Coordinates of C-alpha atoms and ligand atoms in Angstrom, one line a residue:
M1 CA 127.4 -66.8 -82.2
S2 CA 125.4 -66.5 -85.4
A3 CA 125.0 -68.7 -88.4
K4 CA 126.6 -66.0 -90.5
I5 CA 129.9 -66.8 -88.8
I6 CA 129.6 -70.6 -88.6
K7 CA 128.9 -72.4 -91.8
N8 CA 130.1 -75.9 -91.2
L9 CA 130.2 -78.4 -88.3
D10 CA 134.0 -78.5 -88.2
E11 CA 134.2 -74.9 -87.1
I12 CA 132.2 -75.7 -83.9
P13 CA 134.6 -76.6 -81.1
T14 CA 134.0 -79.7 -79.0
E15 CA 135.0 -79.9 -75.4
I16 CA 135.4 -83.3 -73.8
I17 CA 135.2 -83.6 -70.0
E18 CA 135.7 -86.7 -67.9
T19 CA 134.1 -86.9 -64.4
D20 CA 133.0 -89.5 -61.9
L21 CA 129.5 -88.2 -61.3
L22 CA 127.6 -86.0 -63.8
I23 CA 124.5 -84.2 -62.6
I24 CA 122.3 -82.9 -65.4
G25 CA 120.3 -80.0 -64.1
G26 CA 121.6 -77.9 -61.1
G27 CA 118.2 -77.1 -59.6
N28 CA 117.0 -78.2 -56.2
A29 CA 117.6 -82.0 -56.5
G30 CA 120.8 -81.3 -58.5
C31 CA 122.4 -79.0 -55.9
F32 CA 121.5 -81.5 -53.1
A33 CA 122.9 -84.3 -55.2
A34 CA 126.2 -82.5 -55.6
Y35 CA 126.4 -81.5 -52.0
E36 CA 125.8 -85.1 -50.9
A37 CA 128.4 -86.5 -53.3
K38 CA 131.2 -84.1 -52.2
T39 CA 130.3 -84.5 -48.5
Q40 CA 130.5 -88.3 -48.8
N41 CA 133.7 -88.3 -50.9
P42 CA 135.5 -85.0 -51.2
S43 CA 137.9 -86.4 -53.8
L44 CA 135.1 -87.4 -56.2
R45 CA 134.9 -85.5 -59.4
V46 CA 131.4 -84.1 -59.6
T47 CA 130.2 -82.0 -62.6
I48 CA 126.9 -80.2 -62.9
M49 CA 125.6 -79.4 -66.4
E50 CA 123.1 -76.6 -66.1
K51 CA 121.2 -75.0 -68.9
A52 CA 120.7 -71.7 -67.0
H53 CA 122.8 -70.4 -64.1
I54 CA 122.6 -72.5 -60.9
S55 CA 122.2 -69.4 -58.7
R56 CA 118.7 -68.7 -60.2
S57 CA 117.5 -71.7 -62.1
G58 CA 114.5 -74.0 -62.2
A59 CA 111.4 -74.1 -60.0
L60 CA 113.1 -72.1 -57.2
A61 CA 114.5 -69.4 -59.4
A62 CA 112.2 -66.6 -58.1
G63 CA 112.1 -67.9 -54.5
M64 CA 109.5 -69.7 -52.4
D65 CA 107.3 -68.8 -49.4
A66 CA 106.7 -72.3 -48.1
I67 CA 108.1 -75.8 -47.9
N68 CA 105.1 -78.0 -48.5
T69 CA 106.3 -81.1 -46.6
Y70 CA 107.9 -81.2 -43.2
L71 CA 107.2 -83.7 -40.4
R72 CA 106.4 -82.0 -37.1
E73 CA 107.3 -84.9 -34.9
D74 CA 105.8 -83.0 -31.8
K75 CA 102.5 -83.3 -33.6
G76 CA 102.9 -87.0 -34.0
E77 CA 103.8 -86.9 -37.7
T78 CA 105.9 -89.8 -39.1
P79 CA 107.2 -90.8 -42.5
E80 CA 104.5 -93.4 -42.7
K81 CA 101.8 -90.9 -42.1
L82 CA 103.2 -88.6 -44.8
V83 CA 103.1 -91.5 -47.3
K84 CA 99.5 -92.3 -46.4
W85 CA 98.6 -88.6 -46.8
S86 CA 100.3 -88.6 -50.2
R87 CA 98.5 -91.7 -51.3
A88 CA 95.2 -90.2 -50.3
Q89 CA 96.0 -87.0 -52.2
M90 CA 96.2 -89.2 -55.3
G91 CA 92.8 -90.7 -54.6
G92 CA 94.3 -93.9 -53.1
G93 CA 97.2 -94.4 -55.4
P94 CA 98.9 -95.9 -57.3
I95 CA 102.1 -94.5 -55.8
R96 CA 105.5 -96.1 -55.2
E97 CA 105.3 -96.3 -51.4
D98 CA 108.8 -97.6 -51.2
L99 CA 110.2 -94.5 -52.8
A100 CA 107.9 -92.1 -51.0
L101 CA 108.9 -93.7 -47.6
S102 CA 112.6 -93.4 -48.3
N103 CA 112.2 -89.7 -49.2
A104 CA 110.1 -89.1 -46.1
E105 CA 112.7 -90.7 -43.9
I106 CA 115.3 -88.1 -44.7
L107 CA 113.0 -85.2 -45.4
N108 CA 113.4 -83.3 -42.1
E109 CA 117.2 -83.7 -42.3
T110 CA 117.1 -82.0 -45.8
V111 CA 115.0 -79.1 -44.6
D112 CA 117.1 -78.7 -41.5
L113 CA 120.2 -78.4 -43.7
L114 CA 118.5 -75.5 -45.5
E115 CA 118.1 -73.7 -42.3
E116 CA 121.6 -74.4 -41.3
W117 CA 122.8 -73.0 -44.6
G118 CA 121.0 -69.7 -43.9
L119 CA 117.3 -70.1 -45.1
P120 CA 115.0 -68.2 -42.7
I121 CA 112.3 -70.6 -41.6
V122 CA 109.4 -69.0 -39.7
R123 CA 108.9 -70.3 -36.2
D124 CA 105.9 -70.4 -34.0
E125 CA 105.6 -69.3 -30.3
G126 CA 106.8 -72.7 -29.2
G127 CA 110.0 -72.3 -31.3
Q128 CA 108.9 -75.0 -33.8
Y129 CA 108.7 -74.5 -37.6
K130 CA 105.4 -72.6 -38.2
L131 CA 102.8 -74.7 -39.9
R132 CA 100.6 -73.3 -42.7
G133 CA 98.8 -76.6 -43.3
R134 CA 99.3 -80.1 -41.9
Y135 CA 102.8 -80.5 -43.5
D136 CA 103.3 -77.1 -45.0
I137 CA 105.8 -74.7 -43.3
S138 CA 106.3 -71.0 -43.9
I139 CA 109.7 -69.8 -45.1
Q140 CA 111.2 -66.5 -46.2
G141 CA 112.6 -68.1 -49.3
E142 CA 113.5 -65.4 -51.8
Q143 CA 117.1 -66.5 -51.5
L144 CA 116.4 -70.3 -51.4
K145 CA 118.1 -71.0 -54.8
P146 CA 121.2 -69.0 -54.3
I147 CA 121.6 -70.6 -50.8
M148 CA 121.5 -74.1 -52.3
A149 CA 123.7 -73.2 -55.3
E150 CA 126.4 -71.7 -53.0
K151 CA 126.6 -75.0 -51.0
A152 CA 127.0 -77.1 -54.2
M153 CA 129.8 -74.8 -55.4
E154 CA 131.4 -74.5 -52.0
A155 CA 131.5 -78.3 -51.8
G156 CA 133.7 -78.3 -54.9
A157 CA 131.4 -79.4 -57.7
Q158 CA 132.5 -78.3 -61.2
V159 CA 129.6 -76.2 -62.5
L160 CA 129.0 -75.8 -66.3
N161 CA 126.5 -73.0 -66.4
R162 CA 124.6 -72.3 -69.6
V163 CA 125.3 -75.7 -71.0
A164 CA 122.1 -77.5 -72.1
A165 CA 122.0 -81.3 -72.2
T166 CA 120.6 -82.7 -75.4
N167 CA 121.2 -86.4 -75.3
L168 CA 122.6 -89.2 -73.1
L169 CA 125.9 -90.8 -74.0
I170 CA 125.2 -94.5 -74.3
E171 CA 127.6 -97.4 -74.4
G172 CA 125.8 -100.7 -75.1
E173 CA 122.9 -100.5 -72.7
R174 CA 124.7 -98.3 -70.2
C175 CA 124.7 -94.5 -69.7
I176 CA 128.2 -93.0 -69.6
G177 CA 127.4 -89.3 -69.5
A178 CA 125.7 -86.8 -71.7
M179 CA 126.2 -84.4 -74.5
G180 CA 124.9 -80.9 -75.0
F181 CA 125.8 -77.4 -76.2
G182 CA 126.8 -74.1 -74.6
V183 CA 123.9 -71.7 -75.1
R184 CA 126.3 -68.8 -74.8
D185 CA 129.7 -70.1 -76.0
G186 CA 128.3 -72.3 -78.8
K187 CA 130.6 -75.2 -78.0
F188 CA 129.6 -78.8 -78.2
Y189 CA 130.1 -80.6 -74.9
V190 CA 130.7 -84.3 -74.3
I191 CA 130.8 -85.2 -70.7
R192 CA 131.9 -88.7 -69.9
A193 CA 130.9 -90.0 -66.5
K194 CA 130.9 -93.2 -64.5
A195 CA 127.4 -92.4 -63.2
T196 CA 124.9 -89.8 -64.3
I197 CA 121.9 -88.3 -62.4
V198 CA 119.2 -86.6 -64.3
S199 CA 117.5 -83.8 -62.3
T200 CA 116.2 -81.5 -65.0
G201 CA 112.8 -80.9 -63.4
G202 CA 109.5 -81.4 -65.1
A203 CA 107.9 -80.6 -68.5
C204 CA 106.3 -77.2 -69.0
G205 CA 105.0 -75.8 -72.3
I206 CA 103.6 -79.0 -73.7
Y207 CA 100.2 -77.4 -73.5
K208 CA 99.0 -73.9 -74.3
S209 CA 98.9 -71.7 -71.2
P210 CA 95.7 -69.8 -70.6
V211 CA 97.8 -66.7 -70.0
T212 CA 99.5 -66.8 -73.4
D213 CA 96.3 -65.6 -75.0
Y214 CA 96.1 -62.7 -72.7
S215 CA 99.7 -61.5 -72.7
G216 CA 101.2 -63.1 -75.9
S217 CA 104.0 -64.2 -73.6
H218 CA 105.3 -67.8 -73.9
H219 CA 106.6 -67.7 -70.4
Q220 CA 103.5 -67.0 -68.4
T221 CA 103.1 -70.4 -66.8
W222 CA 103.2 -71.7 -63.3
M223 CA 106.0 -74.2 -63.7
C224 CA 109.5 -73.0 -64.7
P225 CA 109.0 -72.3 -68.4
F226 CA 112.6 -73.4 -69.1
N227 CA 112.1 -76.9 -67.7
V228 CA 110.7 -78.3 -71.0
G229 CA 111.0 -82.0 -70.3
T230 CA 114.5 -82.6 -71.8
G231 CA 115.4 -84.9 -69.0
Y232 CA 112.4 -87.1 -69.9
A233 CA 113.0 -86.8 -73.6
M234 CA 116.6 -87.9 -73.4
G235 CA 115.5 -91.0 -71.5
I236 CA 112.6 -91.7 -73.9
R237 CA 115.0 -91.5 -76.8
A238 CA 117.4 -93.9 -75.1
G239 CA 114.6 -96.5 -74.4
A240 CA 114.2 -95.8 -70.6
E241 CA 111.0 -96.9 -69.0
M242 CA 108.7 -94.0 -68.0
T243 CA 105.8 -94.2 -65.5
S244 CA 102.5 -92.5 -64.9
L245 CA 103.0 -89.7 -67.5
E246 CA 99.2 -89.5 -67.7
Q247 CA 99.1 -88.2 -64.1
R248 CA 99.1 -84.6 -65.3
W249 CA 99.3 -81.8 -62.7
V250 CA 97.1 -78.8 -63.1
A251 CA 96.7 -76.0 -60.5
V252 CA 94.3 -73.2 -59.6
R253 CA 96.1 -69.9 -60.2
T254 CA 95.1 -66.3 -60.5
K255 CA 93.5 -65.5 -63.9
D256 CA 95.5 -63.8 -66.6
F257 CA 98.8 -64.0 -64.6
C258 CA 99.2 -67.6 -63.2
G259 CA 99.9 -66.2 -59.7
P260 CA 99.9 -68.3 -56.5
V261 CA 96.5 -69.0 -55.0
D262 CA 97.5 -71.3 -52.0
T263 CA 99.2 -68.3 -50.3
I264 CA 96.1 -66.3 -50.6
A265 CA 93.5 -69.0 -49.9
V266 CA 95.4 -71.2 -47.3
G267 CA 97.8 -68.6 -45.9
Y268 CA 95.3 -65.8 -45.6
G269 CA 91.9 -67.6 -45.4
C270 CA 90.5 -66.0 -48.6
L271 CA 88.0 -68.7 -49.7
M272 CA 87.1 -69.5 -53.3
I273 CA 83.8 -68.2 -54.5
N274 CA 82.0 -68.4 -57.8
G275 CA 80.2 -65.7 -59.8
K276 CA 77.1 -66.2 -57.6
G277 CA 79.1 -65.6 -54.5
E278 CA 78.9 -69.2 -53.3
R279 CA 81.8 -70.6 -51.3
I280 CA 82.5 -73.4 -53.8
M281 CA 84.9 -75.5 -51.8
E282 CA 82.7 -75.9 -48.8
E283 CA 79.6 -76.3 -50.9
R284 CA 80.8 -78.6 -53.6
Y285 CA 84.4 -79.8 -53.6
A286 CA 85.8 -80.1 -50.1
H287 CA 84.4 -83.6 -49.5
V288 CA 83.8 -86.7 -51.5
G289 CA 81.6 -89.4 -49.9
G290 CA 82.0 -87.8 -46.5
E291 CA 85.8 -87.7 -46.6
K292 CA 88.1 -84.8 -47.4
A293 CA 88.4 -84.6 -51.2
P294 CA 91.8 -85.5 -52.8
R295 CA 93.9 -82.7 -54.1
F296 CA 93.1 -83.2 -57.8
F297 CA 89.4 -82.9 -57.1
R298 CA 89.8 -79.6 -55.3
L299 CA 92.2 -78.2 -58.0
N300 CA 89.5 -78.8 -60.6
A301 CA 86.9 -76.8 -58.8
P302 CA 87.1 -73.4 -60.6
M303 CA 87.1 -74.9 -64.1
N304 CA 84.1 -77.0 -63.2
E305 CA 82.3 -73.9 -62.0
W306 CA 83.0 -72.2 -65.3
L307 CA 81.8 -75.3 -67.2
E308 CA 78.6 -75.5 -65.3
G309 CA 77.7 -71.9 -65.8
R310 CA 78.7 -70.5 -62.4
G311 CA 81.9 -68.6 -63.4
P312 CA 83.9 -66.5 -63.1
T313 CA 85.6 -67.7 -59.9
Y314 CA 87.5 -65.8 -57.3
V315 CA 89.5 -65.9 -54.1
D316 CA 87.6 -63.7 -51.7
T317 CA 90.2 -61.2 -50.6
R318 CA 87.5 -59.0 -49.2
V319 CA 88.0 -60.7 -45.8
L320 CA 91.4 -58.9 -45.5
D321 CA 91.9 -55.7 -43.8
P322 CA 94.5 -53.2 -45.3
E323 CA 97.3 -54.4 -43.0
E324 CA 96.7 -58.0 -43.9
A325 CA 96.6 -57.1 -47.6
K326 CA 100.0 -55.5 -47.2
D327 CA 101.3 -58.6 -45.4
L328 CA 100.0 -60.8 -48.2
R329 CA 101.9 -58.7 -50.8
T330 CA 105.1 -58.9 -48.7
D331 CA 104.7 -62.7 -48.6
L332 CA 104.2 -62.9 -52.3
L333 CA 107.5 -61.0 -52.8
N334 CA 109.2 -64.2 -51.5
E335 CA 107.7 -66.4 -54.2
R336 CA 106.5 -64.6 -57.3
P337 CA 107.5 -60.9 -57.0
T338 CA 106.0 -59.9 -60.3
F339 CA 102.6 -61.0 -59.0
V340 CA 102.7 -58.0 -56.7
L341 CA 103.1 -55.8 -59.8
F342 CA 100.2 -57.7 -61.5
L343 CA 97.9 -57.0 -58.5
A344 CA 98.8 -53.4 -58.7
S345 CA 98.2 -53.3 -62.4
L346 CA 94.6 -54.7 -61.9
G347 CA 93.9 -51.3 -60.4
I348 CA 91.6 -52.7 -57.8
D349 CA 91.6 -52.6 -54.0
I350 CA 91.7 -56.3 -53.1
T351 CA 90.1 -55.6 -49.8
K352 CA 87.0 -54.4 -51.7
E353 CA 87.1 -56.6 -54.8
P354 CA 87.9 -60.3 -55.0
V355 CA 90.8 -61.6 -57.2
E356 CA 89.8 -63.8 -60.2
I357 CA 91.2 -67.4 -60.4
Y358 CA 91.3 -70.0 -63.2
G359 CA 93.0 -73.3 -64.1
S360 CA 96.6 -73.6 -65.3
D361 CA 97.8 -75.5 -68.3
P362 CA 98.7 -79.1 -67.5
Y363 CA 102.3 -80.0 -66.6
I364 CA 104.2 -83.2 -66.3
V365 CA 106.0 -82.9 -62.9
G366 CA 107.1 -86.0 -61.0
G367 CA 107.6 -83.9 -57.8
H368 CA 103.9 -83.1 -57.7
T369 CA 102.3 -86.2 -59.3
G370 CA 104.0 -89.5 -60.1
S371 CA 105.2 -88.9 -63.7
G372 CA 108.7 -89.6 -64.8
Y373 CA 111.4 -92.2 -64.9
W374 CA 110.7 -95.6 -63.4
V375 CA 113.4 -96.0 -60.8
G376 CA 114.6 -98.6 -58.3
I377 CA 114.9 -97.8 -54.6
D378 CA 118.5 -96.6 -55.4
R379 CA 117.0 -94.2 -57.9
M380 CA 118.6 -96.0 -60.9
T381 CA 116.4 -95.9 -64.0
T382 CA 116.1 -98.8 -66.3
V383 CA 119.2 -97.5 -68.1
P384 CA 122.2 -98.8 -66.1
G385 CA 124.3 -95.9 -64.9
L386 CA 121.5 -93.4 -65.2
F387 CA 119.8 -92.2 -61.9
A388 CA 116.9 -89.8 -61.6
A389 CA 115.8 -87.4 -58.9
G390 CA 113.2 -84.7 -58.1
E391 CA 110.5 -83.9 -60.7
A392 CA 112.4 -86.1 -63.2
A393 CA 111.9 -89.3 -61.1
G394 CA 108.4 -90.9 -61.2
G395 CA 106.3 -93.0 -58.9
S396 CA 106.4 -90.8 -55.8
P397 CA 104.2 -87.7 -55.9
N398 CA 104.0 -84.7 -53.5
K399 CA 107.7 -84.4 -53.0
F400 CA 107.9 -80.6 -53.6
V401 CA 110.9 -78.7 -52.2
G402 CA 112.0 -81.0 -49.4
G403 CA 111.2 -84.2 -51.1
C404 CA 113.0 -83.3 -54.4
G405 CA 116.1 -82.2 -52.4
S406 CA 116.0 -85.4 -50.4
E407 CA 115.7 -87.5 -53.6
G408 CA 118.8 -85.7 -55.0
R409 CA 120.7 -87.0 -52.0
L410 CA 119.3 -90.5 -52.3
A411 CA 120.1 -90.6 -56.1
T412 CA 123.7 -89.7 -55.2
R413 CA 123.9 -92.5 -52.6
G414 CA 122.7 -94.9 -55.3
A415 CA 125.1 -93.5 -57.9
L416 CA 128.1 -93.7 -55.5
G417 CA 127.3 -97.4 -54.9
Y418 CA 127.2 -98.0 -58.6
L419 CA 130.3 -96.1 -59.7
K420 CA 132.6 -97.9 -57.4
K421 CA 131.9 -101.0 -59.5
V422 CA 132.5 -99.6 -63.0
S423 CA 135.2 -98.1 -65.1
L424 CA 134.7 -95.5 -67.8
P425 CA 134.9 -96.7 -71.4
P426 CA 135.8 -94.3 -74.2
A427 CA 132.9 -92.5 -75.9
D428 CA 131.8 -93.9 -79.2
S429 CA 133.0 -91.3 -81.7
A430 CA 130.3 -92.1 -84.2
Q431 CA 127.6 -91.4 -81.6
V432 CA 129.3 -88.1 -80.6
E433 CA 129.6 -87.0 -84.3
Q434 CA 126.0 -87.9 -85.0
E435 CA 124.7 -85.9 -82.0
K436 CA 126.9 -82.9 -82.9
K437 CA 125.3 -83.0 -86.3
R438 CA 121.8 -83.3 -84.9
V439 CA 122.3 -80.6 -82.4
F440 CA 123.7 -77.9 -84.7
A441 CA 121.6 -78.8 -87.8
P442 CA 119.0 -76.0 -87.3
F443 CA 121.8 -73.5 -86.7
L444 CA 123.8 -74.5 -89.8
R445 CA 120.6 -74.1 -91.9
G446 CA 120.6 -70.5 -90.6
P447 CA 118.1 -67.7 -90.6
E448 CA 117.8 -67.5 -94.4
F449 CA 116.5 -71.1 -94.6
D450 CA 112.9 -71.3 -95.8
G451 CA 111.7 -73.4 -92.9
I452 CA 109.9 -73.3 -89.6
N453 CA 111.1 -71.2 -86.7
P454 CA 111.0 -72.9 -83.3
V455 CA 108.3 -70.6 -81.8
E456 CA 105.9 -71.4 -84.7
M457 CA 106.3 -75.1 -84.0
E458 CA 106.0 -74.6 -80.2
E459 CA 102.7 -72.7 -80.7
R460 CA 101.4 -75.4 -83.0
L461 CA 102.2 -78.2 -80.5
Q462 CA 100.7 -76.3 -77.6
R463 CA 97.5 -75.6 -79.4
L464 CA 97.1 -79.2 -80.7
M465 CA 97.7 -80.6 -77.2
D466 CA 95.3 -78.1 -75.7
E467 CA 92.5 -78.9 -78.2
Y468 CA 93.0 -82.7 -78.6
A469 CA 94.7 -83.9 -75.4
G470 CA 92.7 -82.1 -72.7
G471 CA 94.1 -78.7 -72.2
V472 CA 92.6 -75.9 -70.0
H473 CA 90.6 -74.5 -72.9
Q474 CA 88.9 -77.9 -73.2
F475 CA 88.3 -78.0 -69.4
Y476 CA 90.9 -80.8 -69.3
R477 CA 88.5 -83.2 -71.0
M478 CA 89.6 -85.7 -73.7
N479 CA 88.3 -88.7 -75.6
E480 CA 89.8 -91.5 -77.7
E481 CA 89.3 -90.0 -81.1
R482 CA 90.8 -86.6 -80.1
L483 CA 93.8 -88.3 -78.6
V484 CA 94.4 -90.3 -81.7
Q485 CA 94.2 -87.1 -83.7
A486 CA 96.7 -85.5 -81.3
L487 CA 99.1 -88.3 -82.1
K488 CA 98.7 -87.8 -85.8
H489 CA 99.5 -84.1 -85.5
I490 CA 102.5 -84.8 -83.2
R491 CA 104.0 -87.2 -85.8
K492 CA 103.5 -84.6 -88.5
L493 CA 105.4 -82.1 -86.5
Q494 CA 108.1 -84.6 -85.7
D495 CA 108.6 -85.2 -89.4
Q496 CA 108.8 -81.4 -89.9
A497 CA 111.6 -81.1 -87.3
E498 CA 114.1 -81.2 -90.0
L499 CA 112.7 -77.9 -91.3
L500 CA 113.5 -76.1 -88.0
Y501 CA 116.1 -73.3 -88.4
A502 CA 117.9 -71.2 -85.9
G503 CA 119.5 -67.8 -86.5
E504 CA 121.3 -67.7 -83.1
L505 CA 122.1 -69.9 -80.2
H506 CA 119.0 -68.9 -78.3
D507 CA 116.9 -70.0 -81.2
L508 CA 118.9 -73.2 -81.4
M509 CA 118.0 -73.9 -77.7
S510 CA 114.3 -73.2 -78.6
A511 CA 114.5 -75.6 -81.5
H512 CA 115.7 -78.4 -79.2
E513 CA 113.2 -77.5 -76.6
V514 CA 110.4 -78.1 -79.1
I515 CA 111.9 -81.3 -80.3
D516 CA 112.1 -82.5 -76.7
R517 CA 108.6 -81.4 -76.0
L518 CA 107.3 -83.4 -79.0
N519 CA 109.0 -86.5 -77.6
V520 CA 107.3 -86.1 -74.3
A521 CA 103.9 -85.1 -75.8
E522 CA 103.9 -88.3 -77.9
V523 CA 104.6 -90.6 -75.0
L524 CA 102.2 -88.7 -72.8
V525 CA 99.3 -89.2 -75.3
H526 CA 100.1 -92.9 -75.4
H527 CA 99.7 -93.0 -71.6
L528 CA 96.4 -91.0 -71.8
L529 CA 95.1 -93.3 -74.5
F530 CA 95.9 -96.4 -72.4
R531 CA 94.1 -95.2 -69.3
K532 CA 90.6 -95.9 -70.4
E533 CA 89.0 -94.6 -67.2
T534 CA 88.9 -91.3 -65.2
R535 CA 91.0 -91.7 -62.1
W536 CA 92.0 -88.1 -61.4
P537 CA 89.2 -85.8 -62.7
G538 CA 90.7 -82.6 -64.0
W539 CA 94.2 -84.0 -64.1
Q540 CA 93.0 -86.9 -66.4
T541 CA 89.4 -86.7 -67.5
R542 CA 88.3 -89.2 -70.2
M543 CA 84.8 -88.1 -71.3
D544 CA 84.3 -91.5 -73.0
Y545 CA 85.4 -93.4 -69.8
P546 CA 84.0 -91.2 -66.9
E547 CA 84.3 -93.9 -64.2
V548 CA 87.3 -95.5 -62.4
D549 CA 88.1 -98.9 -63.8
P550 CA 89.3 -101.2 -60.9
K551 CA 91.3 -103.2 -63.4
L552 CA 93.5 -100.1 -63.9
D553 CA 94.5 -99.8 -60.3
C554 CA 98.1 -100.1 -61.4
F555 CA 101.0 -98.1 -62.9
V556 CA 100.9 -97.3 -66.6
E557 CA 104.4 -97.6 -68.1
S558 CA 106.0 -97.0 -71.5
V559 CA 109.2 -97.7 -73.4
R560 CA 110.0 -96.2 -76.8
D561 CA 112.1 -98.4 -79.0
P562 CA 115.2 -96.4 -79.9
K563 CA 115.6 -98.1 -83.2
T564 CA 112.0 -98.1 -84.5
G565 CA 110.5 -95.3 -82.5
E566 CA 107.6 -97.5 -81.5
V567 CA 106.1 -96.8 -78.1
K568 CA 105.1 -99.8 -76.1
V569 CA 102.7 -99.2 -73.2
F570 CA 102.2 -101.8 -70.4
T571 CA 101.3 -101.9 -66.7
R572 CA 103.0 -102.7 -63.4
P573 CA 101.2 -103.7 -60.3
Y574 CA 100.7 -101.3 -57.4
E575 CA 102.3 -102.6 -54.2
Q576 CA 100.7 -101.4 -51.0
L577 CA 103.3 -101.4 -48.2
I578 CA 101.6 -99.3 -45.6
P579 CA 98.4 -100.9 -44.5
G580 CA 95.0 -99.1 -44.1
D581 CA 92.3 -97.5 -46.3
R582 CA 94.2 -96.1 -49.2
T583 CA 91.9 -93.1 -49.6
K584 CA 92.4 -91.9 -46.1
G585 CA 95.4 -89.9 -45.1
Ligands
FAD601 C1 106.3 -71.3 -59.0 C2 106.5 -72.5 -58.1 C3 106.1 -72.4 -56.8 C4 106.3 -73.5 -56.0 N1 105.9 -73.4 -54.6 C5 106.3 -74.4 -53.8 C6 106.1 -74.2 -52.4 O1 105.6 -73.2 -51.9 N2 106.5 -75.3 -51.6 C7 107.1 -76.4 -52.1 O2 107.5 -77.3 -51.2 N3 107.2 -76.6 -53.4 C8 106.9 -75.6 -54.3 N4 107.1 -75.8 -55.6 C9 107.6 -77.1 -56.1 C10 109.1 -77.3 -55.9 O3 109.7 -76.0 -56.1 C11 109.6 -78.3 -56.9 O4 108.9 -79.5 -56.8 C12 111.1 -78.6 -56.7 O5 111.9 -77.6 -56.3 C13 111.7 -79.2 -58.0 O6 113.0 -79.5 -57.9 P1 113.8 -80.2 -59.1 O7 115.3 -80.2 -58.7 O8 113.2 -81.5 -59.5 O9 113.6 -79.2 -60.3 P2 114.3 -77.7 -60.5 O10 114.7 -77.1 -59.2 O11 113.3 -77.0 -61.4 O12 115.6 -78.0 -61.3 C14 115.7 -78.4 -62.6 C15 117.0 -77.9 -63.2 O13 117.3 -78.5 -64.4 C16 117.8 -77.5 -65.3 N5 117.7 -78.0 -66.7 C17 116.5 -78.1 -67.3 N6 116.8 -78.6 -68.6 C18 118.1 -78.8 -68.7 C19 119.0 -79.2 -69.7 N7 118.5 -79.6 -70.9 N8 120.3 -79.2 -69.5 C20 120.8 -78.8 -68.3 N9 120.0 -78.4 -67.3 C21 118.7 -78.3 -67.5 C22 117.0 -76.2 -64.9 O14 117.5 -75.1 -65.4 C23 117.0 -76.3 -63.4 O15 118.1 -75.7 -62.8 C24 106.9 -74.7 -56.5 C25 107.2 -74.8 -57.8 C26 107.1 -73.7 -58.6 C27 107.5 -73.8 -60.1

């Protein structure tokens, strides 16, 4: 559909759907949420609103070669031990141990379901799932997403593919569904629901990717480039409480492509080296104070080496023989097939030359760190009727594939308990009309409008976040004045959002993606400003506050006032449930 055809709002059709449970985002957590709902109550009306197509959407779209968390009970692993490990990975917290424990308790069941559905999981000689690390199991997961999607559809969920959510439907304080638009059919959708689960993944593309420079591509990132933080943004606009957004996640990835390094380093024993040939992990980053270093410390290693004049950095693939190099490429086909092409394009024999590595751009991902909605044990957010799961839900890091799927199931259980007690009020037509106007405004302005195209604004945002709010080109470092400057620029861009125009539906989606990213960026910078300490070097490095401040051993929270737009930042205490030294896992 193009702006040449549609000139006024009345010409845009509105479709109203009524359902019991709305799931926004049919990724990993979303598919598990739908499966759980229809299994528990087959007569329940369950609707999935998915921006892409659920068969190949989100983090799992291209496949996976490992499930990072599984408890091998024969090795003495327990849910409590996993929580302790996760806490130590975060340098001793703060994490929501209650949430992490409840995820861990059903983790194996969730992973076993995947195998039952047809996912090939590699087994060892003893017939157990083959371990790659302490909790990490190997899978042949190229088909992981289609397998999940098939189960959600088979269970009878109504799936609205290529419908992007744009805002929550709010009645008083309560969420009663969501609104959005068809990115292919151009319709405006109003989905009224007794309960809603948001499972839209994390936020990618807030910062400039180091690969964008190299390839000019906007989609060369590690996280799914189409998960732009809309789930967070909708909550932020509705006044939901967010937690720990300042816990940014950055990763070590291959340079100029953002390819997987864990598979090469952990799976194939190719150690990280610097330009001088030194094994950097062993020599500098593996241990802190005699203990194994937390994850964020290790992930910062290559960028530190660059900063200190010992770059470039590599994974030393020269330890591989040709047969192992072939096996490695086969494994990579399960997770990031295009990486195999990239390796070929380097024109090197990786058994003779090491492969360069670098840091990624920072992401907000509540399945990796603790960023996202503040939720109760039932996964209800602070907006009644709205539940969150997977990367969208905060407080409990290191969930990854199994934990996000498990949380989808838990959010459904919470939502089912809630929806029994409520009825569905009619949607407020003024709110619906206002959102329709907001959503289609860039489209109605049309391609002839003398304004800003979404890509220009996206590039401006990513660059300012990179420069002022600790992106990879600044070695993740930031200080007060730069952060204040970042906020100033973000506000300017927010004011300019009314100049965005879209010539076609794809551009319209990009316009809303950048508006949503701006909302997330603004609140993220407030969190970064509030944490006047350095608790997770690399993920959150304050040059002006280089030490840990014991007074900030707590959660940093925020709520944006929907009326005034003012962002209030405050703290919540950390509650340790599992005894023991928090830095030891
Ligand atoms: C490249 C990569 C490799 C990884 N490797 C591993 C690994 O080896 N092992 C492991 O355990 N974990 C791994 N992870 C992490 C793991 O995959 C994720 O933590 C987890 O799958 C996230 O699940 P989710 O449901 O929260 O998000 P997703 O599965 O990403 O689902 C989010 C869904 O929301 C949809 N959506 C987004 N915005 C909207 C909108 N506005 N309206 C409607 N729908 C929307 C998306 O299209 C998507 O379908 C990896 C992640 C990535 C990106």
